Coordinates of C-alpha atoms in Angstrom, one line a residue:
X1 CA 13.1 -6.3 -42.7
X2 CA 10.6 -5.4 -40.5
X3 CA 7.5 -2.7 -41.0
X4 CA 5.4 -0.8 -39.1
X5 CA 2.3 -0.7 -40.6
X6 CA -1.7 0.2 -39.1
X7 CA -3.8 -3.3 -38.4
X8 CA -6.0 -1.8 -41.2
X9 CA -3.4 -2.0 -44.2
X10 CA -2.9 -5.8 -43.5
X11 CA -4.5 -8.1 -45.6
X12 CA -5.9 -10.7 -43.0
X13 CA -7.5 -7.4 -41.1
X14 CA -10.6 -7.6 -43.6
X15 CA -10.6 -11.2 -43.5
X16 CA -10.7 -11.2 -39.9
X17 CA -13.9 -8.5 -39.7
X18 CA -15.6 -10.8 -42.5
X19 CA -15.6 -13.5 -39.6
X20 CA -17.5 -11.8 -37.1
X21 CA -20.5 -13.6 -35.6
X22 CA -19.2 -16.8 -36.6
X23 CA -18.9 -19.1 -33.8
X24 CA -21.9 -20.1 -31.3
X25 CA -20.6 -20.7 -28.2
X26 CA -23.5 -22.5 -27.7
X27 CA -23.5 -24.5 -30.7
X28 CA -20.0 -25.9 -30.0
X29 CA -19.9 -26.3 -26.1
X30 CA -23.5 -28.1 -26.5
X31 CA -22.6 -30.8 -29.0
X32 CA -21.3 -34.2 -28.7
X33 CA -17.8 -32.8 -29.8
X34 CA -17.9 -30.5 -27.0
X35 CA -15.6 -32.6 -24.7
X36 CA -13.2 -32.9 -28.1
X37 CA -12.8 -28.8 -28.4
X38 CA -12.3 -28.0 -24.5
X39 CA -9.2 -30.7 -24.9
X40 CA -8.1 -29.2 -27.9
X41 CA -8.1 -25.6 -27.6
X42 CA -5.5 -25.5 -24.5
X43 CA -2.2 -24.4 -25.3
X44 CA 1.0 -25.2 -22.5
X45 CA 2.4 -21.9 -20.6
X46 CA 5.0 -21.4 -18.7
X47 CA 5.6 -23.3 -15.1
X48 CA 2.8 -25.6 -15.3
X49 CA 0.2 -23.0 -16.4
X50 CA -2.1 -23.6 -18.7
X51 CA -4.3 -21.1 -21.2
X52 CA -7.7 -23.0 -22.4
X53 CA -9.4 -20.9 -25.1
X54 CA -12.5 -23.4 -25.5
X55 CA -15.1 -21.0 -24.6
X56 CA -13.7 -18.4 -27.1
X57 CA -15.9 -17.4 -30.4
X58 CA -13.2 -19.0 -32.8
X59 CA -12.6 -21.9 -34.4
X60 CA -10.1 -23.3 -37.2
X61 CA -10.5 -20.9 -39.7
X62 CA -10.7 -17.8 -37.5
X63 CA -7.6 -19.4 -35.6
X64 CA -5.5 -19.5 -39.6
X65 CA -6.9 -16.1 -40.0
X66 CA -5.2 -14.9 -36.9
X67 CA -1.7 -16.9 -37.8
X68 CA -1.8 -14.6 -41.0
X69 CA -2.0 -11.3 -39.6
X70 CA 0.8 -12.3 -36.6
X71 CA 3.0 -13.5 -39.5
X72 CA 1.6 -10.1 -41.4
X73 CA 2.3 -8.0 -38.4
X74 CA 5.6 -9.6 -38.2
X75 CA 4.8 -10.5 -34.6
X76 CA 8.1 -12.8 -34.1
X77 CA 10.2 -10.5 -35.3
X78 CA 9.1 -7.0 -33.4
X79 CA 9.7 -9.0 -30.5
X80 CA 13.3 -10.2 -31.2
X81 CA 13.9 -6.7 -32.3
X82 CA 12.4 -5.7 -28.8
X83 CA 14.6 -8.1 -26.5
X84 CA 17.6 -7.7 -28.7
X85 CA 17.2 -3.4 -28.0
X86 CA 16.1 -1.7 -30.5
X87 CA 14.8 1.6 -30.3
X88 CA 10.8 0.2 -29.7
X89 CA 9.6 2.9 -27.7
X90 CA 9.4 5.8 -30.4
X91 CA 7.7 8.5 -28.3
X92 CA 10.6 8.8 -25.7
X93 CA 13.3 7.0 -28.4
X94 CA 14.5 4.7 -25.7
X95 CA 14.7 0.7 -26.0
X96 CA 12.1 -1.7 -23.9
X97 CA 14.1 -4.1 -21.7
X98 CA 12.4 -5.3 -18.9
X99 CA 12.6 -9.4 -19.9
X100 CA 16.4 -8.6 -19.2
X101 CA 15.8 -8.4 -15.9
X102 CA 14.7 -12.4 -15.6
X103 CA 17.1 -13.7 -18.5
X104 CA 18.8 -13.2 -21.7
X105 CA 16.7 -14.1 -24.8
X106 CA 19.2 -12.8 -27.9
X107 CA 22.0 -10.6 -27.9
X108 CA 24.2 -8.7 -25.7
X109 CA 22.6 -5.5 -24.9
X110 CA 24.7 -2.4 -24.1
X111 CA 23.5 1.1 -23.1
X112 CA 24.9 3.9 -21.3
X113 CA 28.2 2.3 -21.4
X114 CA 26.8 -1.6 -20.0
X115 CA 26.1 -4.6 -20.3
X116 CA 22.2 -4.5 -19.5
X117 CA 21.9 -8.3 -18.6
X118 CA 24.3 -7.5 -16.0
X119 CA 23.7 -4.3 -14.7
X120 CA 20.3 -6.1 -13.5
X121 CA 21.7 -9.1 -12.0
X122 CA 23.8 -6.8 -10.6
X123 CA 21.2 -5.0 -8.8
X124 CA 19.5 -8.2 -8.5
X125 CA 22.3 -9.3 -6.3
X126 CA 22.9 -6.2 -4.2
X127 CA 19.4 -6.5 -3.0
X128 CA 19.5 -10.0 -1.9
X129 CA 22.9 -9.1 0.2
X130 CA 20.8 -6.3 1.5
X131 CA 17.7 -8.3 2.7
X132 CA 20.1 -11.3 3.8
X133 CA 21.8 -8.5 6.0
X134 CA 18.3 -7.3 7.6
X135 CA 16.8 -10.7 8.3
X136 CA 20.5 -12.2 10.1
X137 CA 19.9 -9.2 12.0
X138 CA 23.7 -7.1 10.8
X139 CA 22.0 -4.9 9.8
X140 CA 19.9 -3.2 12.8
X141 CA 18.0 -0.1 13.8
X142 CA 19.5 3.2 16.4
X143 CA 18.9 0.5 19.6
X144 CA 20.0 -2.6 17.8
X145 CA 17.1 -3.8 17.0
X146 CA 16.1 -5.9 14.0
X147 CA 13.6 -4.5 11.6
X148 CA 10.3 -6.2 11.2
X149 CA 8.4 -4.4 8.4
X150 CA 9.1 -2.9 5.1
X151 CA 6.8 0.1 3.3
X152 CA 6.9 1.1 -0.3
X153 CA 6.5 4.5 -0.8
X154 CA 5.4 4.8 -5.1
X155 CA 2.5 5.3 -7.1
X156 CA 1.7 3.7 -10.3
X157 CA 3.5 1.3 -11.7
X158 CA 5.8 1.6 -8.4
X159 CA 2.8 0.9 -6.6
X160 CA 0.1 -1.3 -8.4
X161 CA 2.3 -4.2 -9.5
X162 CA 4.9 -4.7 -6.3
X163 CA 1.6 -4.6 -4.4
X164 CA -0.5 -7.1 -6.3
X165 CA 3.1 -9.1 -6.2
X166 CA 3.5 -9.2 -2.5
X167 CA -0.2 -10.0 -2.0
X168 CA -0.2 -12.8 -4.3
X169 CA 2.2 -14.3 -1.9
X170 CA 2.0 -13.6 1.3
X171 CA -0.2 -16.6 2.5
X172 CA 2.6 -18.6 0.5
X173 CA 5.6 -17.3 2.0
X174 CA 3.2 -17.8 5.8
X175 CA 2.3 -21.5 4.6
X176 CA 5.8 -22.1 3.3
X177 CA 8.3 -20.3 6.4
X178 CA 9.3 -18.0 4.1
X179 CA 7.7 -14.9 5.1
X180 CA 10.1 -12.6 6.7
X181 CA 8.9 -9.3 6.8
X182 CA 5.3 -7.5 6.7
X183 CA 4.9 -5.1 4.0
X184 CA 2.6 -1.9 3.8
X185 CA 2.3 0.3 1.2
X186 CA 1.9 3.8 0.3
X187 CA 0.7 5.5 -2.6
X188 CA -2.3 7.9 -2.7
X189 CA -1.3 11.9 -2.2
X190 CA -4.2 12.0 -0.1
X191 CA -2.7 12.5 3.4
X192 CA -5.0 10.1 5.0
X193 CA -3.5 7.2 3.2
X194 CA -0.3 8.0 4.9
X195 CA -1.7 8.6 8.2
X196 CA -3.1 5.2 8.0
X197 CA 0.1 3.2 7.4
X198 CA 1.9 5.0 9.8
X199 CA -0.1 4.3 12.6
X200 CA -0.5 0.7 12.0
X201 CA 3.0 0.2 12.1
X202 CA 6.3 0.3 14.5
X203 CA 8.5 3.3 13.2
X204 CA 11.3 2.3 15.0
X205 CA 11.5 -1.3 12.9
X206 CA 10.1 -0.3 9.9
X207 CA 12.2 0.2 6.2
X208 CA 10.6 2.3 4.0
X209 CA 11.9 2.0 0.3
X210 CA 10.9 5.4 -1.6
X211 CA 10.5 4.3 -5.3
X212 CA 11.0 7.1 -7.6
X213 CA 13.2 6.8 -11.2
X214 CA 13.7 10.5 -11.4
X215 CA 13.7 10.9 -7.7
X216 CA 11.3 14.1 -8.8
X217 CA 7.9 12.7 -8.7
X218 CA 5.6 14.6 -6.8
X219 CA 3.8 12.3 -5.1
X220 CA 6.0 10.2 -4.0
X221 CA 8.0 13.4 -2.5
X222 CA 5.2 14.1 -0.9
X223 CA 4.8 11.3 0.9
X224 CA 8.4 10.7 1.8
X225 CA 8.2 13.8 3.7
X226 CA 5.1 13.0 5.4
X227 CA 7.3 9.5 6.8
X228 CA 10.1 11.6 7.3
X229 CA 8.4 14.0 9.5
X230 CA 7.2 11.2 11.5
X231 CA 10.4 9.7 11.9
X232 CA 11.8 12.7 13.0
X233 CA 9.2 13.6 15.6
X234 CA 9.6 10.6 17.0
X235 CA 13.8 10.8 17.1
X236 CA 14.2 8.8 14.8
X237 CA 17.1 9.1 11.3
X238 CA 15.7 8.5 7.9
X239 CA 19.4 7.2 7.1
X240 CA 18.3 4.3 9.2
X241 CA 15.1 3.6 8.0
X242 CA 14.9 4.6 4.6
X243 CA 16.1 2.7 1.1
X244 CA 15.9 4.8 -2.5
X245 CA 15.0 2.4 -5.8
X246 CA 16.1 5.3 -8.6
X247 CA 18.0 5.8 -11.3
X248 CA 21.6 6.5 -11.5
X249 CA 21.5 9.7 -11.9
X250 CA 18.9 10.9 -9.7
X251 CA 18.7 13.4 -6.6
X252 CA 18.2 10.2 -4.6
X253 CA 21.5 8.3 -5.7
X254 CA 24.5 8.4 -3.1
X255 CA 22.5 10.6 -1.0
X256 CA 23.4 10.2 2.7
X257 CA 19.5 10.0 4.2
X258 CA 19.3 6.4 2.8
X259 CA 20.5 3.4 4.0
X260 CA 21.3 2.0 0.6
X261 CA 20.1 2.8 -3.2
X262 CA 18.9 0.3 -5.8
X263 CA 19.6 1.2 -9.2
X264 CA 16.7 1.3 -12.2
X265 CA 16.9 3.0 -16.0
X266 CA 15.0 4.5 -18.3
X267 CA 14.7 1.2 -20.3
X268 CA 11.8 -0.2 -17.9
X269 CA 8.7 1.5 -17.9
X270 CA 7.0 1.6 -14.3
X271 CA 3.7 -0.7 -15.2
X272 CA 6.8 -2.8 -16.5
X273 CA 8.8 -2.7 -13.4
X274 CA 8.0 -5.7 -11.1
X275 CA 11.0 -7.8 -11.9
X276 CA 13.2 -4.5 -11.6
X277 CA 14.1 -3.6 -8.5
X278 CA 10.8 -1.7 -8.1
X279 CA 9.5 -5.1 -7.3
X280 CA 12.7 -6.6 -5.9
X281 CA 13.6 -4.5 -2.8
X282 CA 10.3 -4.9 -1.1
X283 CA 9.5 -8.8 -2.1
X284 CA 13.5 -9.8 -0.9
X285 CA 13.0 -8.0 2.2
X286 CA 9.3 -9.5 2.7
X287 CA 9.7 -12.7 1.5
X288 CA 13.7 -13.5 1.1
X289 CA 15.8 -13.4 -2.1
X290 CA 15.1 -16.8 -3.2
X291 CA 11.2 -16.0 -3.3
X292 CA 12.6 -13.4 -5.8
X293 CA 14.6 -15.2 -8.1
X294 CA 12.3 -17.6 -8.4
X295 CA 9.6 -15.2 -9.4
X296 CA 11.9 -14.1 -11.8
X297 CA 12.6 -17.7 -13.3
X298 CA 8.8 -18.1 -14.4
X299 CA 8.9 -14.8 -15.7
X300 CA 11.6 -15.8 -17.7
X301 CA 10.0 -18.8 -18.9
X302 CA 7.2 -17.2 -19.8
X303 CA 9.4 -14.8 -21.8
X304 CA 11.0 -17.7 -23.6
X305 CA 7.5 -19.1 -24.5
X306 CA 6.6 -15.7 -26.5
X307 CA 9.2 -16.4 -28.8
X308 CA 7.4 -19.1 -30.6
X309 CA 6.1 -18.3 -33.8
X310 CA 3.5 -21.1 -34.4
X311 CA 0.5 -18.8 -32.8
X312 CA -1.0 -22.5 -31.5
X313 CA 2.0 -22.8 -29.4
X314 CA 2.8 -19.1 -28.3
X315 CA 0.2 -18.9 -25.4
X316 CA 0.7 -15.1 -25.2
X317 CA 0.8 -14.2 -28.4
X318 CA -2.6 -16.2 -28.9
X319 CA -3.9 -14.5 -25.9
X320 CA -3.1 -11.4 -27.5
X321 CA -5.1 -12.7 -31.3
X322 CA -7.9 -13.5 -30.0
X323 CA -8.3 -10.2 -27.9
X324 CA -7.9 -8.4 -31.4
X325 CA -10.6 -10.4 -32.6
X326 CA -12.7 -9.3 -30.2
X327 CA -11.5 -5.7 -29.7
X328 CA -11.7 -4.9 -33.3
X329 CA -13.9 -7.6 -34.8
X330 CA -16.2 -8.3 -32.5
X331 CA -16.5 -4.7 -30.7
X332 CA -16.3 -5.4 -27.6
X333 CA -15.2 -2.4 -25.6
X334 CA -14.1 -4.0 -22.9
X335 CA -12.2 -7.2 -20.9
X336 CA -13.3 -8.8 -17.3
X337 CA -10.4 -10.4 -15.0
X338 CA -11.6 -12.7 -12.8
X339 CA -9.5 -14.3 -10.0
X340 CA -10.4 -17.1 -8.6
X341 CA -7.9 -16.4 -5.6
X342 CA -7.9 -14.5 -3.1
X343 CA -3.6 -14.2 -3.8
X344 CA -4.6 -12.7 -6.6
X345 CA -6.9 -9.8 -5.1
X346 CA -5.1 -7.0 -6.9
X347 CA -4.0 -8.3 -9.7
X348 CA -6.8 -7.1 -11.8
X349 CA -6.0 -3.6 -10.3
X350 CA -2.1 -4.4 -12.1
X351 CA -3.5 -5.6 -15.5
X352 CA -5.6 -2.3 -15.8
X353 CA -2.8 0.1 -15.5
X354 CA -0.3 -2.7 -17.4
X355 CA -2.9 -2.5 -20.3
X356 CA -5.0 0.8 -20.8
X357 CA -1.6 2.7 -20.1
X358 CA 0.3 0.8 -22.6
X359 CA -2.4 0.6 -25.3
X360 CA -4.8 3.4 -24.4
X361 CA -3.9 5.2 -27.8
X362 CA -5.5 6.9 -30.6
X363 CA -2.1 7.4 -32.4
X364 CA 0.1 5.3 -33.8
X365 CA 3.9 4.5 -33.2
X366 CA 4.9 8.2 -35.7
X367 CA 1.6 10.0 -34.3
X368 CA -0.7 9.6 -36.8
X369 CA -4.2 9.0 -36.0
X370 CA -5.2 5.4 -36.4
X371 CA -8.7 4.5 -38.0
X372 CA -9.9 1.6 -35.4
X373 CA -10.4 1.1 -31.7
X374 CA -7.5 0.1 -29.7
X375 CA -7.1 -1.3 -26.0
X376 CA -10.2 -2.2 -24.0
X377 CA -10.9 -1.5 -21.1
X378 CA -10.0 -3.7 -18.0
X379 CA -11.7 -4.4 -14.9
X380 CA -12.1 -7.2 -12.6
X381 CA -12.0 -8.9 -9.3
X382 CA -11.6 -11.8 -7.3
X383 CA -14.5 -14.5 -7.8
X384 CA -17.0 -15.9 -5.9
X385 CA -16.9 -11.9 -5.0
X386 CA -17.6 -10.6 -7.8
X387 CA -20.2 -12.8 -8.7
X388 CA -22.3 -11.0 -6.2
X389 CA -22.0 -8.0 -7.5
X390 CA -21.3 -7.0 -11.3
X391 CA -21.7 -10.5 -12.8
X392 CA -25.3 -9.1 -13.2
X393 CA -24.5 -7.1 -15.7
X394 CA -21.7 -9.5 -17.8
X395 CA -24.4 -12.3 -17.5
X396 CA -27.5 -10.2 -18.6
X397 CA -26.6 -7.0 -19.6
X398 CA -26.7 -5.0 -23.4
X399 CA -23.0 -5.7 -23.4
X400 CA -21.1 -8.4 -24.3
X401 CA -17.6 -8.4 -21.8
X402 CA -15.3 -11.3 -22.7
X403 CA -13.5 -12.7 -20.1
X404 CA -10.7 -13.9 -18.0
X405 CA -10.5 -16.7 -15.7
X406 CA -7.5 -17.2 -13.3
X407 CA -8.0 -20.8 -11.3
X408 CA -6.1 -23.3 -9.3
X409 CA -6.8 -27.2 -7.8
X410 CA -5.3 -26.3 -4.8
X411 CA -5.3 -23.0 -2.0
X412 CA -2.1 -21.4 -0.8
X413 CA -2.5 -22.1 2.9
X414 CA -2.9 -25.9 2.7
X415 CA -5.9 -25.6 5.2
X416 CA -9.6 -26.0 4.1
X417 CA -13.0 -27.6 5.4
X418 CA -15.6 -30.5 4.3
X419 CA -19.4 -28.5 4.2
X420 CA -22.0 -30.9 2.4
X421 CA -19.6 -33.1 1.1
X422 CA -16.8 -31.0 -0.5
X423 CA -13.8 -28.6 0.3
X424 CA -14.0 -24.8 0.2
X425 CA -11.4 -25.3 -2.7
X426 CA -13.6 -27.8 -4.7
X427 CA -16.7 -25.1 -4.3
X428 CA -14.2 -22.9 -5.7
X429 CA -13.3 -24.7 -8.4
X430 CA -17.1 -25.4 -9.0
X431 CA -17.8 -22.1 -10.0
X432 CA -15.2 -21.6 -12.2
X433 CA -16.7 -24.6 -14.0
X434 CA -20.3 -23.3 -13.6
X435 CA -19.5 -19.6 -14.7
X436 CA -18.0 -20.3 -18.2
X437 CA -20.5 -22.9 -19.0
X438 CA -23.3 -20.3 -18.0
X439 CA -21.6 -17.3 -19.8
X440 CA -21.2 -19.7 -23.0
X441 CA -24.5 -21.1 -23.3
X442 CA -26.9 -19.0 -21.2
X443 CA -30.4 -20.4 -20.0
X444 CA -33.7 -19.7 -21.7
X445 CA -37.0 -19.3 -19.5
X446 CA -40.4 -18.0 -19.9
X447 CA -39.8 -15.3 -17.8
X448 CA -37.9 -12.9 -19.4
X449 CA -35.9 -11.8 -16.0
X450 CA -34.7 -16.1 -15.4
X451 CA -33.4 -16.2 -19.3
X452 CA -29.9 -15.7 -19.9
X453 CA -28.5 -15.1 -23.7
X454 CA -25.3 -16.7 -23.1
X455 CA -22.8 -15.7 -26.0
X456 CA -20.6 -14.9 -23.6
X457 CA -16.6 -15.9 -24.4
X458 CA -14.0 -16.4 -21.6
X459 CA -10.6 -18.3 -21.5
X460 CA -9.3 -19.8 -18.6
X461 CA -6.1 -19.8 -17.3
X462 CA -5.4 -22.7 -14.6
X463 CA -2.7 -24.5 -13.0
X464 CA -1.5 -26.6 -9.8
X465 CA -1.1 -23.7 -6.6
X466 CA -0.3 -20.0 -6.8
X467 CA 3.2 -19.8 -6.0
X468 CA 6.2 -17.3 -6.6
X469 CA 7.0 -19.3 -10.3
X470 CA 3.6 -19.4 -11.8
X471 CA 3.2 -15.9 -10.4
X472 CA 6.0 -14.7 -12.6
X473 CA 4.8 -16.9 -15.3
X474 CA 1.5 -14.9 -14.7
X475 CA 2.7 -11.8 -14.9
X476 CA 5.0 -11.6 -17.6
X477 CA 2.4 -13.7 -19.9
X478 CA 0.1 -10.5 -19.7
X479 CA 2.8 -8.2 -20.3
X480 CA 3.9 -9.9 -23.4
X481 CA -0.1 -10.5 -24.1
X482 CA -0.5 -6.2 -23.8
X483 CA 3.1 -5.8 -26.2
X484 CA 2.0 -8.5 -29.2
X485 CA -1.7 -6.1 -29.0
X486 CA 0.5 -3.2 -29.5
X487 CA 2.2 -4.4 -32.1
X488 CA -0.7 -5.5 -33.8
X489 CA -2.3 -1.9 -33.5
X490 CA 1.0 -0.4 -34.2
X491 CA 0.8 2.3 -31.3
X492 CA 3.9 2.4 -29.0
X493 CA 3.0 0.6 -25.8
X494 CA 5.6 1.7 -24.0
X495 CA 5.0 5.3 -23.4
X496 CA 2.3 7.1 -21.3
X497 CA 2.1 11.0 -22.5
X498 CA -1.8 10.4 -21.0
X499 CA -0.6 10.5 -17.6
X500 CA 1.6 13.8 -18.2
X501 CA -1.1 16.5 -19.0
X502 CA -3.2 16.5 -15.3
X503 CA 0.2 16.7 -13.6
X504 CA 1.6 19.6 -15.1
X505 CA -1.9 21.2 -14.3
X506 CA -1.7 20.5 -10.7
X507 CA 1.3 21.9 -10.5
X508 CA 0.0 25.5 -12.1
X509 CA -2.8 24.8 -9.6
X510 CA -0.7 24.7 -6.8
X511 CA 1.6 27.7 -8.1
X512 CA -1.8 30.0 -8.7
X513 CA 0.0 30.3 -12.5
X514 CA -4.0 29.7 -13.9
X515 CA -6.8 31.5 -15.9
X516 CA -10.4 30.6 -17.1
X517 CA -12.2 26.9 -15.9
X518 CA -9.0 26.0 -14.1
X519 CA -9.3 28.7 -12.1
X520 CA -13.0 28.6 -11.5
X521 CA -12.6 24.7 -10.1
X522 CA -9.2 25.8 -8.0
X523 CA -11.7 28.1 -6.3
X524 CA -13.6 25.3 -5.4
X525 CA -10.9 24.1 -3.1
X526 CA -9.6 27.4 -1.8
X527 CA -6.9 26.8 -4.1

């Protein structure tokens, strides 16, 4: 049977605070067994990934402290409960099934009369014989023309992820003929954004996809109207240039000024959504179907991986341990992704919303107030970037920011240069090497400014290339990293009531329905 219970009624939780301070990173990366432990702490992921937990502060009895409290919190079993579709998300009493949409991993799951599993392979498939249509050139614009670009009209988590997916790889699908379509996005309210996109693009071959589940998000409407009053000034029908991703029963569903609809539910949160067809549509169109299902198929491994319950084998779920460690343990407030792709340029941007909106909470899964910190926060960018700008403050700052490598042997594009004896790729690489050894074991010098305190734990993930697999490998690791923290800190990671409240204020805003501060700042604006 399982049990909800807080992190702070398990037993291991005071086991696990006992053990702070324990490891010196460099104690153990500076000793003749050094060369042993960065072997030995790497676990297999999914499609040839691999998650390398060397420069972490743990070691064999803060690892078995960790495999209690997953056994404790019943890790295993929350997430069969999960995929099987239970009611997981408490706040809006609705089940959590976004791994269906990349594979089956227990039980038949019905819900408003279906079969889950195949109402997304369903949609799955409609999409591919929509973007199949639009690249043979059947399905055409009002002269006959074939569309060349594709815009996603979202915010959020109908935004952030489909973006960072499409960035990721579109120097893949360029190296690899596989590129079809260039994709723009827009998101921001802020009429400029808008304004941008459209004028950097063809109308007259351009598919916009509006992604909205309610078909009510502000927003979003917003800016569909903004496109659409382009389109129509320059004669153009939104009915041949606009797709709708929504739900069923939406205002967008069957509604003539689209071209076609792609149905999601109210199963798959939005930061969730980018092996929905919030993700589909626009990486079908841009990159063909095939780039898609493949994506999905590392996903799905990835899924399949997280249902290990040896912790030493279950690369997510370790992921997830150790960030507990040093979330609640170790206070640290916060968590560092660093890139080392250019692919992967907004993928940090993803993880932020993926993580402080799913376990940004001071509440726990029934709304009682829990007694210890939960989610950090997330930031990050691509390296060697980013080590020209905040690494000054990770290296030698007052706080102590684990972090995240993301690495590859080889580029996306194939093409590279020899400077002073070594490719661009091999620098790369280089400082991947050079920054975790520095953040571990610092540098001491007589002057004060050269000396560096080291202490500083990362884990590396690394594999072959950056391709549409180990990107969905990627991806779904840190979404089942963000659910195992959850479950550990037994808040419900699958709601976001903290997005709600400034909303519903912009809209008295914008109706004049206000009184007090609200009005005094509205004046600010003319409002």
């Amino acid at each position: 049977m399982i049990t909800w219970s807080n992190l702070d009624t398990l037993p291991s939780y005071k086991k696990m605070l006992s053990l702070k301070g324990q490891v010196k990173l460099a104690e153990v990366l500076g000793n003749a067994d050094a060369a042993k432990r960065v072997a030995s702490y790497s676990v297999p992921m999914a499609a040839g990934l691999k998650y390398n937990y060397a420069a972490k502060q743990v070691n064999e009895q803060i690892l078995g402290v960790l495999a209690d409290l997953a056994k404790e919190a019943q890790l295993t079993e929350k997430y069969e409960a999960l995929y099987n579709g239970e009611i997981i998300n408490t706040g809006e009493k609705r089940m959590v099934l976004h791994q269906l949409t990349r594979g089956q991993l227990g039980k038949d799951v019905t819900a408003d009369g279906k079969n889950k599993r195949d109402f997304y392979v369903e949609q799955q498939k409609k999409i591919a014989d929509f973007a199949n249509d639009v690249h043979s050139g059947k399905l055409v614009n009002e002269k006959g023309e074939k569309y060349t670009t594709v815009c996603q009209i979202g915010i959020g988590g109908s935004d952030l992820g489909p973006r960072a997916m499409y960035l990721a790889l579109e120097n893949w699908a360029k190296a690899n003929n596989t590129f079809k379509m260039e994709a723009h996005f827009i998101s921001n309210v802020d009429p400029d954004d808008a304004a941008a996109v459209v004028a950097s693009i063809d109308l007259s071959k351009t598919i916009f996809i509006l992604v909205s589940k309610s078909g009510t998000t502000l927003e979003t409407l917003t800016n569909e109207s903004f496109v659409k009053d382009f389109l129509n000034k320059a004669g153009l029908s939104a009915s041949k240039h606009m797709i709708a991703v929504t739900s069923e029963t939406s205002p967008l569903a069957n509604n003539p000024d689209y071209m076609a609809a792609f149905y999601m539910d109210d199963y798959i949160g939005g930061r969730y959504s980018s092996t929905s067809a919030v993700g589909g549509a626009i990486l079908s169109l841009a990159f063909g179907p095939q780039v898609f299902a493949d994506f999905l198929d590392g996903a799905g491994e990835a899924d399949a991986t997280a249902k290990n319950p040896d912790l030493l084998k279950n690369p997510a779920m370790l992921d997830a341990l150790i960030g507990i460690y040093e979330r609640n343990a170790q206070e640290y407030p916060s968590t560092a992704i660093l890139p080392y792709s250019q692919g992967l340029s907004r993928f940090p941007a993803h993880l932020q919303q993926l993580d402080m909106e799913s376990n940004g909470k001071s509440v726990n899964r029934d709304g009682a107030p829990v007694s210890y910190v939960t989610g950090p926060v997330i930031f990050g960018e691509p390296g060697t970037n980013g080590q020209h700008s905040f690494y000054q403050l990770l290296h030698q700052g007052t706080n102590i920011i684990p972090l995240q490598f993301i690495a590859f042997n080889s580029n996306q594009t194939g093409k590279d240069v020899v400077i002073e004896n070594s490719t661009s790729q091999k620098k790369l690489c280089a400082n991947v090497v050079a920054q975790i050894i520095a953040f571990a074991c610092g540098k001491k010098d007589e002057n004060p400014n050269k000396s560096f305190a080291g202490e500083r734990p990362s884990s590396l993930i690394y594999g072959e290339s950056l391709n549409p697999k180990t990107l969905g490998a990627l991806l779904a690791h840190y979404e089942n990293k963000v659910m195992f923290q959850g479950f550990v800190w037994n808040v419900n990671s699958f709601d976001q009531e903290g997005v709600q409240l400034g909303k519903k204020l912009a809209k008295a805003v914008l109706s004049g329905n206000t009184d007090g501060a609200l009005k005094t700042f509205a004046g600010f604006f003319g409002l």
